[in-house]
Amino acid sequence: MQGDILERRVLITYDQKENAGTTTGGEALHLRHPKTAVPSLYLLIREKLQEVHWFKQQLASWFIGESVSEDGSLYLSSPVDPLFIALPLLEQARMKKGDSPGMFRGLEEMLEVEGFPGYQKLFDVFEKTLDMVCEVREAGDTKYYRLDDFKALAWLCCKVEQASAALKMKGGKAFHGLSDDELRTYSIGLLSEYLPAATWMKRLSDHYGVDLDAAKKARVLLPVQPLPCAPPPPPPAKTVPVAKGRASSLAKKGPQPGDRKITSFFARPR
Amino acid sequence: MEGRTGEEPAWFNEPCILGIDEAGRGPVLGPMVYGCAFCALSQKARIAGMEFADSKTLTEEKRETLFEALKEDTSIGWAADVIHAKDLSSQMLRSEKKSLNAISHDSAMGLIRGALDKGVNLVEVYVDTVGDPEKYEQRLSEKFPGVRMTVRKKADSLFPIVSAASIVAKVTRDRALRAWVFEERGVEYGRQFGSGYPADPETKTWLAANVDPVFGFPSLVRFSWGTCKPLVAKLCVDVQWENDDEDESESTSARKNRRYESAAPGRHSYFKSRQLQQVTTHL
């Protein structure tokens, strides 16, 4: 269109069904990708964090209204669990050394990442969800968080199970023929998109006993030994001094998304 | 198809004659119109006295007057088939191309079929030829056995009923062009398109001034005309097609890489297979 200085782009974003027919703005955030640490684009729309994908065919343009946009790119954003974004921050913040579980840190402090003011926009989002993977202590009005390996792994196991179930239900034809183990291996691979390879990806695949590299090289999905989806046994009580307090704080808050599954791990016979 | 509607008159049952002529076959824009006029054989002499002549030899005003008189005349029937430029373009340019002659023949046959369907007792049909008159006449005779077909060059100046048909066709086309409403929104088109004949300088100027680099001409224009091709080549953006330079020996993955600019080499196969690239930023 003549006189149009802004170049137009086509973006399809996720929104909740109940918001159908309404419009909203969103914020573009520059955050470090949790796996690669490469500065990447995220969107914050109605308190929901979304990652942005780019799809472009070589020969494509858009018809927009009565005119043509030469760039035929399709930007596609989809919700991403903010805990994935938080995990590297939490890992770094606890300054874990050897067997010590590390330090408790304030959220505000953790979100001050040089060159990435976008993290500070996630304060509210993180505050609602960090207790899923952290031990939390309150001092006055301030909450202090410390990444809890045990909770984090349990949370990741839930992700694996949920992804497998979702692929089975809605993944389409490509996933129909896969066994539960194959689906699980695939899901762990999918999660590798969001996890630092040396730390959390390794912990997760070790837990499941999956060698993703071997699976990739052989171009087949290796069958996994059916493992109960449970985190490793809790370490001796003395290293988790607040374990009791944590349980009671969970009970007080009522059910949180994913909580039910975590407790069910403990109920499952091993 | 336009034409008279309502109660069918009794003379339809008498032996009738029908003439067919066309208007707007040559121009690069606007519709091509096939017109027909018909009457009882007994009216042949009266029609001959009605000053119908080849429409091209009359003034526009005279043609309008004659058309109105023809419409008023209850002993003459008429019909017109308006084939819009868009239809001409799409039929002539589609992968299974239809020639302008074939389109013309189909239109003429449609008019004859229309009259017969209305119950007109046709015994003689006169047609201005398109292509070889003998072959065309033979085709029409096979299609409509029992009707005597006469296909001639310049039939509009030989047979008064064809002259009447030429008035129907010419006036219908002129009116369609005058009343043309551009369907392309958001663009202002001038109406100084001249006669519409490719050789008309005014038409040429208008065509060159009204071509969009992507969409080409407005749908008033017959894209299938030779006049359009060099203009599109010169004034429009190039179009690339995915299979233009298809190389049989090219591997599937190489072709895929060429067709997609987004690529996700380091990502999980879920994203890789969908060519979904992570959007990274540079601050």
XYZ file of C-alpha atoms in Angstrom:
553
model
C 0.000 0.000 0.000
C 1.370 3.368 -0.897
C 2.434 5.559 1.992
C 2.560 2.596 4.334
C 5.881 2.937 6.072
C 5.525 -0.042 8.364
C 6.129 -3.350 6.745
C 3.402 -5.775 7.605
C 3.857 -9.263 8.942
C 1.371 -12.047 9.533
C 1.331 -13.533 13.042
C -1.060 -16.125 14.363
C -1.149 -16.275 18.138
C -2.808 -18.440 20.688
C -5.659 -17.098 22.744
C -8.096 -18.747 25.123
C -11.422 -19.809 23.704
C -13.395 -17.548 26.026
C -11.650 -14.525 24.489
C -13.064 -15.250 21.040
C -14.154 -12.078 19.329
C -12.118 -9.796 21.558
C -8.789 -8.256 20.729
C -5.821 -7.552 22.909
C -2.332 -6.227 22.614
C 0.720 -8.091 23.669
C 4.296 -7.459 24.584
C 7.305 -8.699 22.687
C 10.006 -9.914 25.045
C 13.589 -10.701 24.279
C 14.678 -13.581 26.443
C 17.466 -16.102 26.397
C 16.385 -19.380 24.884
C 16.492 -21.924 27.731
C 18.403 -24.477 25.699
C 20.755 -22.408 23.560
C 20.874 -19.124 25.549
C 20.470 -17.377 22.178
C 18.409 -14.168 22.445
C 14.955 -15.163 21.188
C 11.562 -13.606 20.723
C 8.699 -14.309 23.097
C 5.268 -12.752 23.410
C 3.378 -12.018 26.574
C -0.343 -11.937 25.776
C -2.937 -11.900 28.534
C -0.343 -13.088 31.047
C 0.466 -16.055 28.840
C 4.002 -16.523 27.611
C 4.322 -17.656 23.998
C 7.290 -18.665 21.900
C 7.458 -17.529 18.284
C 8.128 -19.718 15.276
C 8.828 -18.611 11.738
C 7.627 -20.443 8.652
C 8.477 -19.232 5.171
C 8.126 -20.757 1.783
C 10.523 -19.438 -0.796
C 7.792 -18.329 -3.175
C 5.026 -16.810 -1.126
C 3.304 -13.508 -0.440
C 0.208 -12.525 1.467
C -2.950 -10.925 0.222
C -3.981 -8.620 3.047
C -7.272 -6.832 2.467
C -6.928 -5.079 -0.866
C -3.188 -5.262 -1.139
C -0.208 -7.514 -1.194
C 2.457 -8.039 1.412
C 5.556 -9.244 -0.344
C 6.951 -11.090 2.657
C 5.064 -14.368 2.759
C 6.385 -15.304 6.189
C 4.045 -16.831 8.716
C 4.849 -16.134 12.323
C 3.221 -18.576 14.663
C 3.252 -18.236 18.417
C 2.281 -20.930 20.860
C 2.175 -21.072 24.652
C 5.305 -22.190 26.397
C 5.516 -23.084 30.071
C 7.373 -20.150 31.697
C 9.113 -22.609 33.987
C 11.306 -23.644 31.066
C 12.440 -20.042 30.770
C 12.920 -19.872 34.542
C 14.947 -23.054 34.876
C 18.331 -21.657 33.692
C 17.823 -18.546 35.837
C 17.036 -20.662 38.895
C 19.939 -22.998 38.201
C 22.338 -20.105 38.083
C 20.808 -18.222 41.022
C 21.105 -20.990 43.585
C 24.907 -21.128 43.022
C 24.982 -24.785 43.888
C 28.360 -26.096 44.949
C 29.019 -29.775 45.412
C 26.453 -31.390 47.657
C 25.090 -28.143 49.094
C 21.625 -27.354 47.755
C 22.596 -23.707 47.231
C 21.036 -20.389 48.126
C 17.533 -19.013 48.337
C 17.105 -15.930 46.143
C 14.488 -13.234 45.685
C 12.558 -13.205 42.423
C 13.206 -9.561 41.661
C 16.910 -10.096 41.986
C 16.868 -13.185 39.775
C 15.026 -11.368 37.013
C 17.705 -8.721 36.687
C 19.529 -10.136 33.715
C 21.878 -7.733 32.035
C 20.785 -6.884 28.531
C 17.422 -8.623 28.978
C 14.932 -6.306 30.644
C 12.182 -8.582 29.338
C 12.589 -10.972 32.245
C 11.229 -8.367 34.642
C 7.905 -8.428 32.818
C 7.555 -12.039 33.901
C 7.488 -11.292 37.634
C 3.766 -12.046 38.051
C 3.879 -15.058 35.782
C 6.804 -16.579 37.657
C 5.407 -15.784 41.074
C 2.359 -17.923 40.347
C 4.295 -20.956 39.268
C 7.830 -21.096 40.656
C 6.785 -23.110 43.694
C 6.224 -26.017 41.317
C 10.005 -26.468 40.979
C 11.341 -24.497 43.941
C 11.561 -24.623 47.618
C 10.026 -21.395 48.831
C 10.736 -19.438 52.013
C 8.950 -16.366 53.087
C 10.506 -13.532 55.048
C 8.081 -10.744 55.662
C 6.410 -9.913 52.374
C 9.185 -11.341 50.279
C 9.420 -14.856 48.969
C 12.747 -16.531 48.405
C 13.199 -19.366 45.977
C 15.676 -22.173 45.581
C 15.494 -24.638 42.735
C 14.634 -28.083 44.075
C 16.065 -30.861 41.895
C 13.531 -33.280 43.235
C 10.503 -31.116 42.420
C 11.942 -30.029 39.085
C 12.462 -33.589 37.935
C 8.955 -34.534 39.042
C 7.639 -31.584 37.086
C 9.577 -32.666 33.974
C 8.253 -36.214 34.327
C 4.748 -34.750 34.274
C 5.654 -32.891 31.106
C 6.808 -36.102 29.477
C 3.594 -37.901 30.402
C 1.396 -34.998 29.323
C 3.218 -34.580 26.016
C 2.938 -38.321 25.321
C -0.765 -38.302 26.104
C -1.326 -35.230 23.944
C 0.577 -36.681 20.989
C -1.376 -39.896 21.303
C -4.715 -38.080 21.402
C -4.128 -35.171 19.037
C -0.824 -35.778 17.302
C -2.455 -37.166 14.208
C -1.563 -40.104 12.003
C 2.196 -39.871 12.468
C 1.856 -40.957 16.085
C -0.836 -43.606 15.743
C 1.492 -46.569 15.354
C 3.804 -45.662 18.224
C 3.916 -47.580 21.460
C 3.726 -45.751 24.780
C 7.484 -46.150 25.193
C 8.162 -44.760 21.769
C 5.862 -41.848 22.445
C 7.674 -41.194 25.709
C 11.066 -41.233 23.990
C 9.707 -38.845 21.398
C 8.336 -36.554 24.102
C 11.635 -36.492 25.955
C 13.232 -35.473 22.658
C 10.643 -32.757 22.272
C 11.431 -31.474 25.749
C 15.108 -31.302 24.795
C 14.067 -28.226 22.821
C 13.582 -26.400 26.084
C 16.239 -27.765 28.391
C 19.940 -27.068 28.785
C 21.602 -30.203 27.455
C 24.324 -30.630 30.082
C 22.097 -30.298 33.111
C 18.366 -30.849 32.949
C 18.226 -32.732 29.698
C 20.813 -35.144 30.999
C 19.002 -35.546 34.320
C 15.725 -36.255 32.558
C 17.050 -38.775 30.037
C 19.139 -40.484 32.722
C 16.047 -40.823 34.818
C 14.169 -42.499 32.016
C 17.203 -44.415 30.846
C 16.936 -43.032 27.339
C 19.899 -42.353 25.097
C 18.508 -39.819 22.658
C 21.684 -39.605 20.605
C 21.688 -43.334 20.054
C 18.002 -43.206 19.186
C 18.671 -40.495 16.626
C 21.626 -42.221 15.008
C 19.819 -45.491 14.614
C 16.867 -43.555 13.140
C 14.525 -45.627 15.229
C 12.873 -44.887 18.487
C 14.428 -47.277 20.938
C 11.981 -49.029 23.203
C 12.364 -47.781 26.738
C 12.155 -50.007 29.731
C 8.768 -49.288 31.233
C 9.762 -47.151 34.182
C 7.315 -45.870 36.702
C 7.134 -42.156 36.189
C 8.569 -41.246 39.527
C 11.374 -39.026 40.671
C 14.356 -40.662 42.348
C 13.862 -41.473 45.998
C 14.113 -38.368 48.153
C 17.544 -37.773 49.624
C 18.045 -38.173 53.353
C 15.899 -35.830 55.350
C 18.757 -33.769 56.711
C 19.588 -32.298 53.301
C 15.998 -31.170 52.870
C 15.302 -29.423 56.105
C 12.114 -27.759 54.873
C 10.529 -30.879 53.378
C 7.818 -30.958 55.999
C 7.045 -27.278 55.621
C 6.799 -27.679 51.867
C 4.206 -30.404 52.102
C 2.060 -28.335 54.403
C 2.359 -25.267 52.173
C 1.129 -27.314 49.229
C -1.845 -28.483 51.232
C -2.650 -24.961 52.317
C -2.660 -23.583 48.815
C -5.001 -26.193 47.495
C -4.537 -28.032 44.222
C -2.195 -26.424 41.710
C -1.940 -27.522 38.096
C 0.148 -30.637 38.078
C 0.078 -31.149 41.828
C -2.259 -34.065 41.617
C 0.125 -35.887 39.384
C 3.064 -35.256 41.633
C 1.276 -36.728 44.624
C 0.124 -39.675 42.563
C 3.782 -40.596 41.995
C 4.144 -41.225 45.653
C 1.047 -43.376 45.741
C 2.215 -45.586 42.883
C 3.740 -48.865 44.063
C 7.320 -49.249 43.033
C -29.149 -14.382 -21.326
C -31.337 -11.351 -21.786
C -34.504 -11.185 -23.809
C -38.192 -10.757 -23.744
C -40.053 -12.508 -20.976
C -43.670 -13.200 -20.259
C -46.530 -14.870 -22.046
C -45.445 -16.557 -25.289
C -47.281 -15.117 -28.313
C -49.270 -17.320 -30.662
C -47.015 -16.630 -33.660
C -44.293 -18.780 -32.021
C -46.202 -21.732 -33.483
C -46.028 -20.381 -37.022
C -42.954 -21.247 -39.085
C -40.298 -18.785 -37.828
C -36.919 -17.423 -38.874
C -34.047 -16.451 -36.602
C -30.902 -14.359 -37.216
C -27.705 -14.340 -35.159
C -24.920 -11.766 -35.037
C -22.179 -10.767 -32.680
C -20.735 -7.525 -31.336
C -17.446 -6.876 -29.605
C -15.478 -9.830 -30.877
C -12.355 -7.820 -31.691
C -11.959 -5.390 -28.782
C -9.512 -6.104 -25.982
C -12.012 -5.054 -23.333
C -15.646 -5.400 -22.416
C -18.023 -8.250 -23.130
C -18.551 -10.082 -26.382
C -22.287 -10.153 -27.073
C -24.191 -12.613 -29.191
C -27.627 -11.365 -30.187
C -30.525 -13.008 -31.958
C -33.789 -11.752 -33.396
C -36.634 -13.914 -34.614
C -40.076 -13.538 -36.162
C -42.645 -15.444 -38.117
C -41.646 -16.304 -41.682
C -44.695 -14.301 -42.800
C -43.147 -11.132 -41.336
C -39.985 -11.432 -43.455
C -40.998 -8.672 -45.871
C -42.056 -6.309 -43.088
C -38.754 -6.771 -41.255
C -36.915 -5.937 -44.460
C -38.668 -2.555 -44.492
C -37.657 -1.654 -40.913
C -34.341 0.034 -41.771
C -32.287 -2.552 -39.916
C -28.905 -2.633 -41.489
C -25.488 -3.786 -40.398
C -25.290 -2.046 -37.047
C -21.796 -0.755 -37.800
C -23.105 1.471 -40.576
C -25.578 3.220 -38.250
C -25.005 5.943 -35.670
C -25.211 4.983 -32.012
C -28.337 7.116 -31.643
C -30.008 5.376 -34.573
C -29.132 1.976 -33.160
C -30.659 2.880 -29.805
C -33.879 4.028 -31.520
C -34.060 0.865 -33.597
C -33.453 -1.350 -30.564
C -36.255 0.373 -28.644
C -38.572 -0.064 -31.666
C -37.601 -3.735 -31.871
C -38.371 -4.248 -28.188
C -41.789 -2.611 -28.637
C -42.619 -4.754 -31.656
C -44.680 -7.713 -30.450
C -44.092 -9.683 -33.627
C -40.332 -9.798 -33.122
C -38.524 -11.762 -30.429
C -34.947 -11.254 -29.347
C -32.275 -12.488 -26.939
C -28.705 -11.607 -26.094
C -25.869 -13.642 -24.612
C -23.345 -11.447 -22.835
C -19.958 -13.132 -22.425
C -17.888 -11.048 -20.061
C -14.193 -10.351 -20.534
C -13.434 -12.336 -17.400
C -15.129 -15.429 -18.856
C -13.367 -14.989 -22.174
C -10.002 -14.681 -20.400
C -10.555 -17.676 -18.188
C -11.842 -19.931 -20.951
C -9.076 -18.958 -23.355
C -6.245 -19.101 -20.809
C -7.150 -22.126 -18.709
C -5.067 -25.268 -19.089
C -7.659 -26.817 -21.379
C -7.926 -23.831 -23.670
C -11.099 -22.970 -25.514
C -10.736 -20.902 -28.686
C -12.696 -17.728 -29.290
C -14.370 -19.477 -32.244
C -15.485 -22.339 -30.042
C -16.863 -19.888 -27.475
C -18.696 -18.051 -30.303
C -20.166 -21.249 -31.736
C -21.376 -22.342 -28.307
C -23.007 -18.978 -27.708
C -24.811 -19.027 -31.073
C -26.018 -22.581 -30.479
C -27.172 -21.544 -27.033
C -29.334 -18.816 -28.571
C -30.923 -21.248 -31.058
C -31.497 -23.784 -28.278
C -33.031 -21.027 -26.156
C -35.519 -20.052 -28.854
C -36.494 -23.680 -29.467
C -36.937 -24.234 -25.743
C -39.275 -21.253 -25.612
C -41.436 -23.041 -28.204
C -40.440 -21.013 -31.254
C -41.121 -23.078 -34.353
C -37.800 -22.391 -36.114
C -37.564 -23.368 -39.774
C -34.788 -21.062 -40.987
C -31.728 -19.721 -39.126
C -29.297 -17.171 -40.537
C -25.896 -16.784 -38.941
C -23.003 -14.437 -39.539
C -20.052 -16.770 -39.821
C -17.160 -17.317 -37.521
C -14.451 -19.337 -39.214
C -15.258 -21.412 -42.278
C -18.948 -20.845 -43.216
C -19.482 -24.280 -44.785
C -18.114 -26.270 -41.877
C -20.002 -24.098 -39.419
C -23.248 -24.528 -41.382
C -22.755 -28.285 -41.436
C -22.165 -28.358 -37.700
C -25.259 -26.324 -36.988
C -27.385 -28.507 -39.302
C -26.205 -31.637 -37.497
C -26.952 -30.082 -34.170
C -30.396 -28.819 -35.146
C -31.863 -31.215 -37.715
C -35.039 -29.915 -39.296
C -33.909 -26.295 -39.226
C -32.507 -24.881 -42.464
C -29.175 -23.261 -41.596
C -27.686 -20.443 -43.639
C -24.217 -19.371 -42.571
C -22.672 -16.515 -44.564
C -19.950 -13.952 -44.374
C -21.454 -10.509 -43.798
C -24.846 -12.093 -43.148
C -25.771 -8.897 -41.260
C -25.922 -6.959 -44.532
C -27.558 -9.800 -46.493
C -30.458 -10.808 -44.257
C -32.634 -8.224 -42.456
C -33.271 -10.631 -39.510
C -29.478 -10.829 -38.980
C -29.314 -7.016 -39.198
C -31.925 -6.895 -36.424
C -29.797 -9.358 -34.413
C -26.759 -7.146 -34.934
C -28.669 -4.187 -33.448
C -29.509 -6.323 -30.400
C -25.882 -7.369 -29.995
C -24.283 -3.998 -30.612
C -26.641 -1.979 -28.397
C -26.383 -4.565 -25.591
C -22.587 -4.402 -25.693
C -22.491 -0.590 -25.800
C -24.836 -0.356 -22.850
C -22.871 -2.940 -20.883
C -19.679 -0.976 -21.461
C -21.296 2.359 -20.583
C -22.806 0.970 -17.386
C -19.664 -0.974 -16.452
C -18.925 -0.823 -12.746
C -15.379 -1.832 -11.925
C -15.464 -4.628 -9.382
C -11.904 -3.881 -8.264
C -12.244 -1.898 -5.086
C -9.805 0.661 -3.800
C -8.581 1.610 -7.271
C -9.809 4.467 -9.427
C -9.952 3.615 -13.088
C -10.475 6.253 -15.745
C -13.147 5.536 -18.337
C -11.188 6.915 -21.284
C -10.712 3.463 -22.743
C -11.689 4.527 -26.272
C -13.307 2.052 -28.629
C -11.651 -0.900 -26.980
C -10.036 -1.989 -30.253
C -6.374 -2.904 -29.813
C -5.282 -0.425 -32.490
C -7.063 2.538 -30.874
C -4.369 4.820 -29.338
C -6.752 5.826 -26.559
C -7.314 2.159 -25.657
C -3.573 1.509 -25.705
C -2.855 4.440 -23.388
C -5.608 3.391 -21.006
C -4.350 -0.205 -20.836
C -0.784 0.838 -20.052
C -1.980 3.250 -17.362
C -4.236 0.749 -15.613
C -2.119 -2.312 -15.137
C -1.313 -3.373 -11.583
C 2.101 -4.963 -11.093
C 0.555 -7.970 -9.341
C -3.071 -8.251 -10.411
C -2.651 -7.068 -13.992
C -5.641 -5.445 -15.594
C -9.095 -4.913 -14.148
C -11.543 -7.657 -15.080
C -13.018 -5.491 -17.842
C -9.966 -6.429 -19.900
C -9.518 -9.639 -21.856
C -6.211 -10.921 -20.579
C -6.179 -13.492 -23.345
C -5.731 -10.862 -26.052
C -2.347 -10.563 -27.737
C -2.360 -6.857 -26.848
C -2.104 -7.676 -23.150
C 0.838 -10.027 -23.211
C 3.644 -7.519 -23.932
C 2.138 -5.035 -21.466
C 2.057 -7.614 -18.691
C 5.595 -8.709 -19.529
C 6.824 -5.126 -19.426
C 4.817 -3.560 -16.618
C 4.074 -6.387 -14.185
C 6.333 -8.143 -11.706
C 7.796 -11.481 -12.730
C 6.041 -14.543 -11.483
C 8.105 -17.483 -10.358
C 6.568 -20.903 -10.106
C 7.827 -23.594 -7.803
C 8.261 -26.125 -10.585
C 9.710 -23.707 -13.173
C 13.217 -25.046 -12.844
C 12.367 -28.512 -11.632
C 15.411 -30.682 -11.808
C 14.594 -34.380 -11.966
C 17.913 -35.340 -10.426
C 17.413 -33.013 -7.481
C 16.941 -34.881 -4.230
C 13.744 -34.446 -2.231
C 15.588 -32.817 0.633
C 17.422 -30.406 -1.688
C 14.111 -29.409 -3.229
C 12.595 -28.935 0.194
C 15.495 -26.743 1.249
C 15.063 -24.641 -1.845
C 11.326 -24.229 -1.339
C 11.479 -23.139 2.274
C 13.450 -20.248 3.617
C 12.692 -21.157 7.197
C 14.803 -24.057 8.389
C 15.308 -25.598 11.788
C 18.473 -27.704 11.544
C 19.191 -27.805 15.267
C 15.642 -28.332 16.419
C 13.725 -31.426 17.321
C 12.224 -33.290 14.375
C 8.767 -32.074 15.391
C 9.803 -28.566 14.386
C 12.288 -29.577 11.716
C 9.747 -31.500 9.702
C 7.396 -28.528 9.845
C 10.114 -26.064 8.830
C 9.415 -24.095 11.968
C 12.351 -21.911 12.849
C 12.817 -20.346 16.241
C 12.673 -16.555 16.020
C 15.897 -15.170 17.411
C 16.517 -11.507 18.017
C 19.374 -9.100 17.651
C 19.444 -6.334 20.187
